[in-house]
Amino acid sequence: FETMLYLLVAVVVVLSSVEGKKVGIIHMHGVVEGYLEHTNFKKFIERETGIPVNLLDAYNYGASLTPMQYQVPDILPRMKEIAAQYDSVIAIGYSQGGLIWRGMIEEWDDHNVEMFISLASPQHGVYGAPPLAANFIPFLDWYSRTTIYKVLYTLFGQSFAMFNYYLDPTHYDMYLNEVNFFPDINNELDTTPAEEKERKKRNFLRLKKLALIGGEDEDVIEPWQSTQFGYYTEKGFSGEVIPMRETRLYKEDLFGLKTLDERGGITLCQFDGLTHLQFRDNQDMMRTCILPLLAPYQE
């Protein structure tokens, strides 16, 4: 009888702690836009789930071009202030905002981010020209496949945020030497002390779930599979795009991707038929890819 009573009390305590848990969403916008563009997303999610959505008012529009290695440490204290209001945080990063969020998660010791939803975000970087731009600018596609790395991998090129995650696999050493932000959050640099790499990995693995959302009609991120950590091989455009589990980032578990996957913590949601901007707040996509993730947290 005493054992049964103890178990009953334990169950009540667990249920009470779950029900009483205060959860909030913190959303980071993308490049060359601001938090106001995501007002429809906020309204829809709050109406459907009752979970408060905080749109981060930081580095809007032109300021979003600021190099990523400056944005992440500057935004993180503001993010911590918002996160302190909640027991658990659901991080949502759209486009470039997804990389800012990953950078913050890795830098934030003992964070309370329980789930990270990466929404149309180039988590494995970008390569070549955005399909949308290549359709309107003559020779851009050819230029991006042959010469553009010589411009992007310079002090001038790296002064723009969107080139801080440009990963040319055919000039990998140059990428490692010239890009400050992306090789660092990927734990790709041999010069980074082992204890620092382990700290970043440990922080990433505090996540219980990582959701990667993207689709093949993406018209800004090249390749679109980068939204789910897929990427080109070392042969670049002459090769193929391989899925997440075949990439070096995953197989060598550089920052914890493989470990998180093996414990069942990664969800992939491919939603085709949307352009990059439509991933901001398309309701069919949100019902398919996001609401099921939020269901356990609904009031």
Coordinates of C-alpha atoms in Angstrom, one line a residue:
F1 CA 0.0 0.0 0.0
E2 CA 2.8 2.4 0.9
T3 CA 4.5 1.7 -2.4
M4 CA 1.3 2.4 -4.4
L5 CA 0.8 5.6 -2.4
Y6 CA 4.3 6.7 -3.2
L7 CA 3.9 6.0 -6.9
L8 CA 0.6 7.9 -6.9
V9 CA 2.1 10.9 -5.3
A10 CA 5.1 10.8 -7.7
V11 CA 2.8 10.7 -10.7
V12 CA 0.8 13.7 -9.4
V13 CA 4.0 15.7 -8.8
V14 CA 5.2 14.9 -12.4
L15 CA 1.9 15.9 -13.9
S16 CA 1.7 19.0 -11.9
S17 CA 5.2 20.1 -12.9
V18 CA 4.4 19.6 -16.6
E19 CA 1.1 21.4 -16.4
G20 CA 2.6 24.2 -14.5
K21 CA 5.5 24.7 -16.8
K22 CA 5.7 28.1 -18.4
V23 CA 6.7 27.9 -22.0
G24 CA 7.3 30.6 -24.5
I25 CA 8.4 30.9 -28.2
I26 CA 11.2 33.3 -29.2
H27 CA 11.4 34.0 -32.9
M28 CA 14.3 35.4 -34.8
H29 CA 13.7 36.9 -38.3
G30 CA 15.9 36.6 -41.4
V31 CA 18.2 38.9 -43.5
V32 CA 17.0 42.1 -45.1
E33 CA 13.8 42.1 -43.2
G34 CA 12.5 42.8 -39.7
Y35 CA 10.4 41.3 -36.9
L36 CA 7.2 43.0 -38.2
E37 CA 7.2 40.7 -41.2
H38 CA 6.4 37.8 -38.9
T39 CA 3.4 39.3 -37.2
N40 CA 1.0 36.9 -39.1
F41 CA 3.1 34.0 -37.8
K42 CA 2.8 35.3 -34.3
K43 CA -1.0 35.8 -34.5
F44 CA -1.6 32.3 -36.0
I45 CA 0.6 30.4 -33.5
E46 CA -0.8 32.2 -30.5
R47 CA -4.4 31.7 -31.7
E48 CA -3.9 28.0 -32.4
T49 CA -1.8 27.0 -29.4
G50 CA -2.1 29.7 -26.7
I51 CA 1.7 29.8 -26.5
P52 CA 3.1 33.4 -26.4
V53 CA 5.4 34.3 -29.4
N54 CA 8.1 36.8 -28.8
L55 CA 9.3 38.4 -32.1
L56 CA 12.8 39.6 -31.4
D57 CA 13.3 43.3 -32.4
A58 CA 17.0 43.3 -33.3
Y59 CA 19.1 43.8 -36.4
N60 CA 16.2 44.6 -38.6
Y61 CA 16.4 45.4 -42.3
G62 CA 19.8 46.9 -43.2
A63 CA 21.2 46.1 -39.8
S64 CA 20.7 42.4 -40.5
L65 CA 23.7 42.6 -42.9
T66 CA 26.0 43.1 -39.9
P67 CA 28.5 40.2 -39.8
M68 CA 27.1 37.3 -37.9
Q69 CA 30.0 37.1 -35.4
Y70 CA 28.9 40.4 -34.1
Q71 CA 25.2 39.8 -34.2
V72 CA 25.2 36.6 -32.1
P73 CA 27.0 37.9 -29.0
D74 CA 25.0 41.2 -29.1
I75 CA 21.6 39.5 -29.4
L76 CA 22.3 36.8 -26.8
P77 CA 21.9 39.0 -23.7
R78 CA 18.5 40.3 -25.0
M79 CA 17.4 36.7 -25.7
K80 CA 18.4 35.7 -22.2
E81 CA 16.2 38.4 -20.7
I82 CA 13.2 37.1 -22.6
A83 CA 14.0 33.5 -21.9
A84 CA 14.2 34.2 -18.2
Q85 CA 10.4 34.7 -18.2
Y86 CA 9.9 31.0 -19.0
D87 CA 10.7 27.6 -17.6
S88 CA 11.3 26.3 -21.2
V89 CA 11.9 28.1 -24.5
I90 CA 11.0 27.1 -28.0
A91 CA 13.4 28.8 -30.4
I92 CA 12.3 29.5 -33.9
G93 CA 14.7 30.9 -36.5
Y94 CA 13.6 31.8 -40.0
S95 CA 16.2 31.9 -42.7
Q96 CA 19.4 33.6 -41.4
G97 CA 17.6 33.8 -38.0
G98 CA 18.0 30.0 -37.8
L99 CA 21.8 30.3 -37.9
I100 CA 21.8 33.2 -35.3
W101 CA 19.7 30.9 -33.1
R102 CA 22.1 28.0 -33.5
G103 CA 25.1 30.2 -32.7
M104 CA 23.4 31.5 -29.6
I105 CA 22.4 28.0 -28.4
E106 CA 26.0 26.8 -28.7
E107 CA 27.3 29.9 -26.9
W108 CA 24.7 29.8 -24.1
D109 CA 25.8 27.6 -21.2
D110 CA 22.9 26.1 -19.2
H111 CA 20.3 27.5 -21.6
N112 CA 16.6 26.6 -21.2
V113 CA 15.9 26.1 -24.9
E114 CA 14.0 22.8 -25.1
M115 CA 13.2 22.8 -28.8
F116 CA 14.8 24.5 -31.8
I117 CA 12.6 24.9 -35.0
S118 CA 14.8 25.9 -38.0
L119 CA 12.4 27.3 -40.6
A120 CA 13.8 27.6 -44.2
S121 CA 17.2 28.2 -42.7
P122 CA 20.5 27.3 -44.5
Q123 CA 21.9 25.2 -41.7
H124 CA 24.6 23.7 -43.9
G125 CA 25.4 27.0 -45.6
V126 CA 24.7 28.3 -49.1
Y127 CA 26.6 27.8 -52.4
G128 CA 26.3 29.4 -55.8
A129 CA 23.6 31.9 -56.6
P130 CA 20.1 32.1 -55.2
P131 CA 17.8 30.6 -57.9
L132 CA 15.5 33.6 -57.7
A133 CA 18.4 36.1 -58.4
A134 CA 19.9 33.9 -61.1
N135 CA 16.6 34.1 -63.0
F136 CA 16.8 37.9 -63.3
I137 CA 20.6 38.6 -63.4
P138 CA 22.4 37.5 -66.6
F139 CA 25.5 35.4 -66.1
L140 CA 25.1 35.3 -62.3
D141 CA 24.7 31.6 -62.2
W142 CA 27.9 31.1 -64.3
Y143 CA 29.8 33.7 -62.2
S144 CA 28.7 32.0 -59.0
R145 CA 30.0 28.7 -60.2
T146 CA 33.4 29.9 -61.3
T147 CA 34.6 33.1 -59.7
I148 CA 32.4 34.5 -57.0
Y149 CA 34.3 32.8 -54.1
K150 CA 37.3 35.1 -54.9
V151 CA 35.1 38.1 -53.9
L152 CA 33.2 36.5 -51.0
Y153 CA 36.2 35.1 -49.3
T154 CA 37.8 38.5 -48.7
L155 CA 37.6 41.1 -45.9
F156 CA 35.0 43.0 -48.1
G157 CA 32.9 39.9 -48.8
Q158 CA 32.9 38.8 -45.2
S159 CA 31.6 42.2 -44.1
F160 CA 28.1 41.1 -45.2
A161 CA 26.2 38.6 -43.0
M162 CA 24.8 36.5 -45.8
F163 CA 28.3 35.6 -47.0
N164 CA 29.4 34.5 -43.5
Y165 CA 27.8 31.1 -44.2
Y166 CA 28.9 30.8 -47.9
L167 CA 30.5 27.3 -48.1
D168 CA 32.2 26.5 -51.3
P169 CA 33.2 22.8 -50.9
T170 CA 35.7 23.1 -53.8
H171 CA 37.7 25.7 -52.0
Y172 CA 37.3 24.4 -48.5
D173 CA 40.6 25.5 -47.1
M174 CA 40.0 29.0 -48.2
Y175 CA 36.6 28.9 -46.6
L176 CA 38.1 27.8 -43.3
N177 CA 40.7 30.5 -43.4
E178 CA 38.6 33.5 -44.5
V179 CA 35.1 32.9 -42.9
N180 CA 34.9 33.8 -39.3
F181 CA 31.4 32.7 -38.3
F182 CA 30.3 29.5 -40.0
P183 CA 33.3 27.2 -39.4
D184 CA 33.2 28.2 -35.8
I185 CA 29.6 27.2 -35.1
N186 CA 30.2 24.0 -37.0
N187 CA 33.3 23.1 -34.9
E188 CA 35.3 22.7 -38.1
L189 CA 38.4 24.6 -37.1
D190 CA 41.5 22.7 -35.9
T191 CA 42.6 25.9 -34.1
T192 CA 39.7 25.9 -31.7
P193 CA 40.7 24.4 -28.3
A194 CA 39.2 21.0 -27.6
E195 CA 37.4 22.2 -24.4
E196 CA 35.7 25.0 -26.4
K197 CA 34.5 22.6 -29.0
E198 CA 33.2 20.3 -26.3
R199 CA 31.4 23.2 -24.6
K200 CA 29.6 24.2 -27.8
K201 CA 28.6 20.6 -28.4
R202 CA 27.4 20.2 -24.9
N203 CA 25.2 23.3 -25.2
F204 CA 23.8 22.1 -28.5
L205 CA 22.9 18.7 -27.0
R206 CA 20.9 20.4 -24.2
L207 CA 18.2 20.6 -26.9
K208 CA 15.5 17.9 -26.6
K209 CA 14.4 18.4 -30.2
L210 CA 15.6 19.9 -33.4
A211 CA 13.0 20.4 -36.2
L212 CA 14.3 21.2 -39.7
I213 CA 11.7 22.6 -42.1
G214 CA 12.3 23.3 -45.8
G215 CA 11.1 22.4 -49.3
E216 CA 12.3 21.8 -52.9
D217 CA 10.6 24.9 -54.3
E218 CA 12.8 27.1 -52.1
D219 CA 14.1 29.9 -54.4
V220 CA 16.7 31.6 -52.2
I221 CA 18.7 28.9 -50.5
E222 CA 21.0 26.8 -52.7
P223 CA 20.9 23.9 -52.3
W224 CA 17.4 23.8 -50.6
Q225 CA 18.5 20.6 -48.8
S226 CA 20.7 22.8 -46.6
T227 CA 17.6 23.6 -44.7
Q228 CA 17.8 20.0 -43.5
F229 CA 21.6 19.9 -43.2
G230 CA 22.0 18.3 -46.7
Y231 CA 24.8 19.7 -49.0
Y232 CA 27.0 19.3 -52.0
T233 CA 30.0 16.9 -51.8
E234 CA 33.6 18.1 -52.1
K235 CA 33.0 18.0 -55.9
G236 CA 30.7 21.0 -55.7
F237 CA 28.4 21.5 -58.7
S238 CA 30.1 18.6 -60.5
G239 CA 28.9 16.3 -57.8
E240 CA 25.6 15.7 -56.0
V241 CA 23.7 16.9 -53.0
I242 CA 23.8 14.4 -50.2
P243 CA 21.4 14.2 -47.2
M244 CA 22.3 15.2 -43.7
R245 CA 23.3 11.7 -42.5
E246 CA 26.0 11.4 -45.2
T247 CA 27.6 14.8 -44.5
R248 CA 30.8 15.3 -42.6
L249 CA 29.1 17.6 -40.1
Y250 CA 26.9 14.6 -39.2
K251 CA 29.2 11.6 -39.5
E252 CA 32.0 13.2 -37.5
D253 CA 29.4 14.6 -35.0
L254 CA 31.2 17.9 -35.0
F255 CA 28.7 19.7 -32.8
G256 CA 26.4 17.0 -31.8
L257 CA 24.1 16.5 -34.8
K258 CA 24.5 12.7 -34.9
T259 CA 24.2 12.3 -31.2
L260 CA 20.9 14.3 -31.1
D261 CA 19.6 12.2 -34.1
E262 CA 20.5 8.9 -32.5
R263 CA 18.5 9.7 -29.4
G264 CA 15.5 10.5 -31.5
G265 CA 15.8 14.3 -31.2
I266 CA 15.7 15.4 -34.9
T267 CA 12.5 15.8 -37.0
L268 CA 12.6 16.6 -40.7
C269 CA 9.5 18.2 -42.4
Q270 CA 9.7 18.7 -46.1
F271 CA 6.9 21.0 -47.4
D272 CA 7.1 21.6 -51.1
G273 CA 5.4 24.2 -53.2
L274 CA 6.5 27.3 -51.2
T275 CA 9.0 30.0 -52.1
H276 CA 11.4 31.2 -49.4
L277 CA 9.2 34.1 -48.3
Q278 CA 6.1 32.0 -48.2
F279 CA 7.8 29.9 -45.4
R280 CA 7.4 33.0 -43.1
D281 CA 3.7 32.3 -42.4
N282 CA 2.0 29.9 -44.8
Q283 CA -0.8 28.4 -42.7
D284 CA -0.8 25.0 -44.5
M285 CA 2.9 24.6 -43.7
M286 CA 2.4 25.7 -40.1
R287 CA -0.4 23.2 -39.6
T288 CA 1.7 20.4 -41.1
C289 CA 5.1 21.1 -39.8
I290 CA 4.8 23.3 -36.7
L291 CA 1.6 22.8 -34.9
P292 CA 2.3 19.0 -34.3
L293 CA 5.6 20.0 -32.6
L294 CA 3.8 22.5 -30.4
A295 CA 0.9 20.2 -29.4
P296 CA 2.6 18.9 -26.2
Y297 CA 3.1 22.5 -25.0
Q298 CA -0.4 23.8 -25.6
E299 CA -2.4 25.3 -22.7

